Amino acid sequence: MASIMKGRSVPASHADNYDKYAGKKEDAQEVYRQGLQGQSLNEINAEFRERRELHSGLTNTDFAFELAPEPNSWGNVNAQEYINEFLDRLCANLCSNSDRNIDTKSVIKKDDLQCIFFSHDHMNVSDIRHFHGRVSRILSDGSVINDRHIGKLCKEVSEDMDKKRQYKTAEDIGKEIKAETKRRAHEALREAAKGQKRGSFSLDRFKMFCESFGLNMEVSESSTGSVSGYWLQLDDGEYHTRNKVSDIDRNLTLKRIPRLFDKYVDEEKKREQEEARKQEIERQKQENLKKQEEKKNDRKPEQQKPRWHRHFGR
């Protein structure tokens, strides 16, 4: 399983509540801070508010991060080193393109950040141990970090850190999930095509067979109430990522799947015809063997003449 890193920009009210959520959990433990002196959550929030006053017109003032190291490596993770590396890599990405900064004169350095991270040793709803982090978007000089693409940057950092540690990356796992989802979807469609006629594709029938192959289907509807698309999600294993069907296989999209269904109907008919042909050949073979056996049994053995006939005749 790969590491997971998520990030988003949030307003001050959410960030304050976020700290309360992260810090007041029974199993929460502060593992990293920078640019903060307060001991209580109220004191910490007050320091974040001081930063916000440097840029009072900003709506989303903070970043909220969730970092989940590769689960099997959790016992060997040094929180300080792990978060330091995350912030170093994140700042390097933020600084790599000047148009990502609102103030292009500002160079983002980790030492300029105001942040705090907590660890949760409990297993959350995703069964993953993780860190929660809050980072102010406002730097010590009042410049602001652009929040554009922050989620994408977190993913890039996660990939780089996993590759460095020779873990299977989220990208690798994503490809495996899509490949397995595609395989099951095609098997489900083949089963749905058995005994059907061309032009009779039914999304409801396909959905029923998807469920039998461990796939959950979720459809989306347009404003008129018609089905506009659908997602597929594996229903077993440790990964439950939902993927839009066009990202899995474009031949499975609503526009193209009827043609694929007809193809499988034709293939099934050919298979049935071939199977019937083989059965007929086998039937004829068995019938011929039976006739040969009956003909052999119908032959009467020649009667052997008495010995005296051999010497004297009649």
Coordinates of C-alpha atoms in Angstrom, one line a residue:
M1 CA 0.0 0.0 0.0
A2 CA 1.3 3.5 -0.9
S3 CA 1.6 6.6 1.2
I4 CA -1.3 9.0 1.0
M5 CA -0.9 12.8 1.2
K6 CA -3.9 15.2 0.9
G7 CA -3.9 18.9 1.1
R8 CA -6.4 21.7 0.6
S9 CA -6.8 25.4 1.5
V10 CA -9.4 26.2 4.2
P11 CA -10.8 29.3 5.8
A12 CA -9.7 30.5 9.3
S13 CA -12.9 29.2 11.0
H14 CA -12.3 25.7 9.6
A15 CA -8.6 25.8 10.5
D16 CA -9.3 26.7 14.1
N17 CA -11.9 23.9 14.4
Y18 CA -9.5 21.6 12.6
D19 CA -6.8 22.1 15.2
K20 CA -9.4 21.4 17.9
Y21 CA -10.4 18.2 16.1
A22 CA -6.8 17.1 15.6
G23 CA -5.4 18.1 18.9
K24 CA -8.2 17.0 21.2
K25 CA -8.4 13.4 20.0
E26 CA -7.6 11.0 22.8
D27 CA -4.7 9.4 20.8
A28 CA -3.5 12.7 19.2
Q29 CA 0.1 13.7 19.9
E30 CA 1.9 16.8 18.7
V31 CA 4.9 15.7 16.7
Y32 CA 6.0 18.9 14.8
R33 CA 5.7 22.7 15.0
Q34 CA 7.4 25.7 13.6
G35 CA 6.8 29.4 14.1
L36 CA 4.7 28.8 17.2
Q37 CA 5.3 29.3 20.9
G38 CA 1.9 28.7 22.5
Q39 CA 1.2 25.6 24.6
S40 CA -2.6 25.4 24.5
L41 CA -4.7 25.2 21.4
N42 CA -6.2 28.6 22.2
E43 CA -2.7 30.2 22.3
I44 CA -1.8 28.5 19.1
N45 CA -4.9 29.7 17.3
A46 CA -4.1 33.2 18.6
E47 CA -0.7 33.1 16.9
F48 CA -2.3 31.9 13.7
R49 CA -4.7 34.9 13.9
E50 CA -1.7 37.3 14.2
R51 CA -0.4 35.9 10.9
R52 CA -3.8 36.4 9.3
E53 CA -3.8 40.1 10.2
L54 CA -0.9 40.5 7.9
H55 CA -3.2 39.7 5.0
S56 CA -6.7 40.4 6.2
G57 CA -8.4 40.2 2.8
L58 CA -7.6 36.5 2.3
T59 CA -10.5 34.0 2.5
N60 CA -8.7 30.7 2.7
T61 CA -5.9 31.5 5.1
D62 CA -4.5 28.0 5.9
F63 CA -3.6 24.6 4.4
A64 CA -5.0 21.5 6.0
F65 CA -2.9 18.4 5.4
E66 CA -3.3 14.7 6.0
L67 CA -0.2 12.5 5.7
A68 CA -0.5 8.8 5.9
P69 CA 2.9 7.0 5.5
E70 CA 3.0 3.5 3.9
P71 CA 1.2 1.5 6.7
N72 CA 3.8 -1.3 6.9
S73 CA 6.5 1.4 7.6
W74 CA 4.6 3.2 10.3
G75 CA 6.7 1.7 13.1
N76 CA 9.9 2.9 11.5
V77 CA 8.7 6.5 10.7
N78 CA 10.5 9.3 12.5
A79 CA 7.7 12.0 12.6
Q80 CA 10.1 14.9 12.6
E81 CA 12.2 13.7 9.7
Y82 CA 9.1 12.6 7.7
I83 CA 7.3 15.9 8.1
N84 CA 10.5 17.9 7.5
E85 CA 11.0 16.0 4.2
F86 CA 7.4 16.6 3.2
L87 CA 7.7 20.4 3.9
D88 CA 11.0 20.6 2.2
R89 CA 9.7 18.9 -1.0
L90 CA 6.5 20.9 -0.9
C91 CA 8.3 24.3 -0.6
A92 CA 10.6 23.3 -3.4
N93 CA 7.6 22.6 -5.6
L94 CA 5.9 25.8 -4.6
C95 CA 9.0 27.8 -5.4
S96 CA 9.8 26.0 -8.7
N97 CA 7.3 28.2 -10.6
S98 CA 7.1 31.8 -9.7
D99 CA 3.5 32.2 -11.0
R100 CA 2.4 29.9 -8.1
N101 CA 3.1 32.7 -5.7
I102 CA 0.8 35.7 -5.2
D103 CA 3.9 37.7 -4.4
T104 CA 6.4 36.7 -7.0
K105 CA 9.2 38.5 -5.0
S106 CA 8.8 36.1 -2.1
V107 CA 10.8 32.9 -2.0
I108 CA 9.1 30.2 0.0
K109 CA 11.4 28.6 2.6
K110 CA 10.4 26.1 5.2
D111 CA 11.7 28.3 8.0
D112 CA 9.2 31.0 7.0
L113 CA 6.2 28.6 7.6
Q114 CA 3.9 28.6 10.6
C115 CA 2.7 25.1 11.2
I116 CA 1.7 22.4 13.6
F117 CA 1.2 18.6 13.1
F118 CA -0.4 15.9 15.2
S119 CA -0.2 12.2 14.9
H120 CA -3.1 9.8 15.2
D121 CA -2.1 6.3 16.2
H122 CA -5.6 5.1 16.0
M123 CA -7.0 3.5 12.9
N124 CA -9.3 6.0 11.1
V125 CA -12.2 5.1 8.8
S126 CA -9.7 4.2 6.1
D127 CA -7.8 2.0 8.5
I128 CA -4.7 4.1 8.0
R129 CA -2.5 5.7 10.7
H130 CA -1.8 9.3 9.8
F131 CA -0.7 12.8 10.6
H132 CA -2.9 16.0 10.6
G133 CA -1.2 19.3 9.8
R134 CA -2.1 22.9 9.7
V135 CA 0.1 25.4 7.8
S136 CA -0.6 29.1 7.5
R137 CA -0.6 30.3 3.9
I138 CA 0.7 33.6 5.1
L139 CA 4.5 33.8 5.4
S140 CA 6.4 35.8 8.0
D141 CA 6.9 38.8 5.6
G142 CA 3.1 38.9 4.8
S143 CA 3.3 37.3 1.4
V144 CA 0.9 34.5 0.6
I145 CA 1.4 31.1 -0.8
N146 CA -0.8 30.4 -3.8
D147 CA -3.2 27.4 -3.1
R148 CA -3.6 26.5 -6.7
H149 CA -2.8 22.8 -7.4
I150 CA -2.0 22.1 -3.7
G151 CA -3.7 18.7 -3.9
K152 CA -1.7 17.8 -7.0
L153 CA 1.5 18.9 -5.3
C154 CA 0.8 16.7 -2.3
K155 CA 0.4 13.8 -4.6
E156 CA 3.6 14.6 -6.4
V157 CA 5.5 14.8 -3.1
S158 CA 3.9 11.5 -2.0
E159 CA 5.1 9.8 -5.2
D160 CA 8.6 11.1 -4.8
M161 CA 8.9 10.1 -1.2
D162 CA 7.6 6.6 -1.9
K163 CA 10.0 6.1 -4.9
K164 CA 12.9 7.2 -2.6
R165 CA 11.9 4.5 -0.1
Q166 CA 11.2 2.0 -2.9
Y167 CA 7.5 1.6 -2.0
K168 CA 4.8 0.9 -4.4
T169 CA 3.5 4.4 -5.4
A170 CA -0.1 5.6 -5.5
E171 CA 0.2 5.8 -9.2
D172 CA 1.3 2.2 -9.4
I173 CA -1.6 1.2 -7.2
G174 CA -4.0 3.3 -9.2
K175 CA -3.0 1.5 -12.4
E176 CA -3.5 -1.9 -10.7
I177 CA -6.9 -0.9 -9.5
K178 CA -8.0 0.3 -12.9
A179 CA -6.7 -2.8 -14.6
E180 CA -8.5 -5.1 -12.2
T181 CA -11.7 -3.0 -12.4
K182 CA -11.5 -3.2 -16.2
R183 CA -11.0 -7.0 -16.2
R184 CA -14.0 -7.6 -13.9
A185 CA -16.2 -5.2 -15.9
H186 CA -15.5 -7.0 -19.1
E187 CA -16.2 -10.4 -17.5
A188 CA -19.4 -9.1 -16.1
L189 CA -20.5 -7.7 -19.5
R190 CA -19.6 -11.1 -21.2
E191 CA -21.9 -12.8 -18.7
A192 CA -24.6 -10.3 -19.2
A193 CA -24.5 -10.9 -22.9
K194 CA -25.2 -14.7 -22.6
G195 CA -28.6 -15.6 -24.0
Q196 CA -29.3 -12.1 -25.1
K197 CA -29.9 -10.5 -28.6
R198 CA -28.0 -7.8 -30.3
G199 CA -29.3 -4.3 -29.4
S200 CA -30.7 -5.4 -26.1
F201 CA -28.0 -3.9 -23.8
S202 CA -29.4 -2.9 -20.3
L203 CA -27.4 -0.9 -17.8
D204 CA -29.4 -2.4 -15.0
R205 CA -28.6 -5.9 -16.1
F206 CA -24.9 -5.0 -16.4
K207 CA -25.0 -3.5 -13.0
M208 CA -26.4 -6.7 -11.6
F209 CA -23.6 -8.8 -13.1
C210 CA -21.0 -6.2 -12.0
E211 CA -22.1 -6.8 -8.4
S212 CA -21.6 -10.6 -8.8
F213 CA -18.0 -9.8 -9.9
G214 CA -17.3 -7.6 -6.9
L215 CA -17.9 -4.2 -8.5
N216 CA -20.2 -1.4 -7.2
M217 CA -21.7 0.8 -9.8
E218 CA -22.9 4.4 -9.2
V219 CA -24.7 6.2 -11.9
S220 CA -25.0 10.0 -12.5
E221 CA -28.0 11.7 -13.9
S222 CA -28.4 14.8 -15.9
S223 CA -30.8 17.7 -15.1
T224 CA -33.5 15.9 -17.2
G225 CA -33.2 12.7 -15.1
S226 CA -31.5 10.6 -17.8
V227 CA -28.3 8.7 -17.0
S228 CA -25.3 10.6 -18.1
G229 CA -22.5 8.4 -16.8
Y230 CA -21.4 5.9 -14.2
W231 CA -18.5 5.0 -11.9
L232 CA -17.2 1.6 -10.9
Q233 CA -15.6 0.7 -7.6
L234 CA -13.9 -2.5 -6.3
D235 CA -15.9 -4.0 -3.5
D236 CA -13.2 -6.1 -1.9
G237 CA -9.5 -6.0 -1.0
E238 CA -7.7 -3.0 0.7
Y239 CA -8.4 -0.4 -2.0
H240 CA -11.9 1.0 -2.7
T241 CA -11.1 3.7 -5.2
R242 CA -14.1 4.8 -7.3
N243 CA -13.2 5.5 -10.9
K244 CA -15.1 7.1 -13.7
V245 CA -15.7 4.5 -16.4
S246 CA -14.1 6.6 -19.1
D247 CA -10.8 6.5 -17.0
I248 CA -11.0 2.7 -16.9
D249 CA -11.9 1.9 -20.5
R250 CA -13.6 4.2 -23.0
N251 CA -15.2 1.2 -24.6
L252 CA -17.3 0.8 -21.4
T253 CA -18.8 4.3 -21.6
L254 CA -22.5 4.7 -22.2
K255 CA -22.0 5.7 -25.8
R256 CA -19.8 2.7 -26.7
I257 CA -20.8 -0.1 -24.4
P258 CA -23.8 -1.2 -26.5
R259 CA -21.5 -1.9 -29.4
L260 CA -19.2 -3.9 -27.1
F261 CA -22.2 -5.7 -25.7
D262 CA -23.3 -6.7 -29.3
K263 CA -19.7 -7.9 -30.0
Y264 CA -19.9 -10.2 -26.9
V265 CA -23.4 -11.4 -28.0
D266 CA -21.9 -12.4 -31.4
E267 CA -18.9 -14.1 -29.7
E268 CA -21.2 -16.0 -27.4
K269 CA -23.3 -17.2 -30.3
K270 CA -20.2 -18.3 -32.2
R271 CA -19.0 -20.1 -29.1
E272 CA -22.3 -21.8 -28.7
Q273 CA -22.3 -22.8 -32.4
E274 CA -18.8 -24.1 -32.1
E275 CA -19.7 -26.1 -29.0
A276 CA -22.8 -27.5 -30.7
R277 CA -20.6 -28.5 -33.7
K278 CA -18.1 -30.3 -31.5
Q279 CA -20.9 -32.0 -29.7
E280 CA -22.5 -33.1 -33.0
I281 CA -19.2 -34.5 -34.2
E282 CA -18.7 -36.4 -30.9
R283 CA -22.3 -37.7 -31.2
Q284 CA -21.8 -39.0 -34.7
K285 CA -18.5 -40.5 -33.6
Q286 CA -20.2 -42.4 -30.8
E287 CA -23.0 -43.4 -33.1
N288 CA -20.7 -44.8 -35.6
L289 CA -18.8 -46.7 -33.0
K290 CA -22.1 -48.1 -31.7
K291 CA -23.1 -49.2 -35.2
Q292 CA -19.7 -50.9 -35.7
E293 CA -20.1 -52.7 -32.5
E294 CA -23.6 -53.9 -33.3
K295 CA -22.5 -55.1 -36.8
K296 CA -19.7 -57.0 -35.2
N297 CA -22.0 -58.7 -32.7
D298 CA -24.5 -59.6 -35.5
R299 CA -21.9 -61.8 -37.3
K300 CA -22.5 -65.6 -36.6
P301 CA -19.3 -67.6 -36.2
E302 CA -18.8 -70.4 -38.7
Q303 CA -19.8 -73.9 -37.4
Q304 CA -16.8 -76.2 -37.1
K305 CA -17.2 -79.5 -38.9
P306 CA -16.8 -82.8 -37.0
R307 CA -13.4 -84.5 -37.2
W308 CA -14.6 -87.5 -39.2
H309 CA -15.8 -85.1 -42.0
R310 CA -12.2 -84.0 -42.4
H311 CA -11.0 -87.6 -43.2
F312 CA -13.9 -89.3 -44.8
G313 CA -16.4 -86.7 -45.9
R314 CA -20.0 -87.7 -45.6

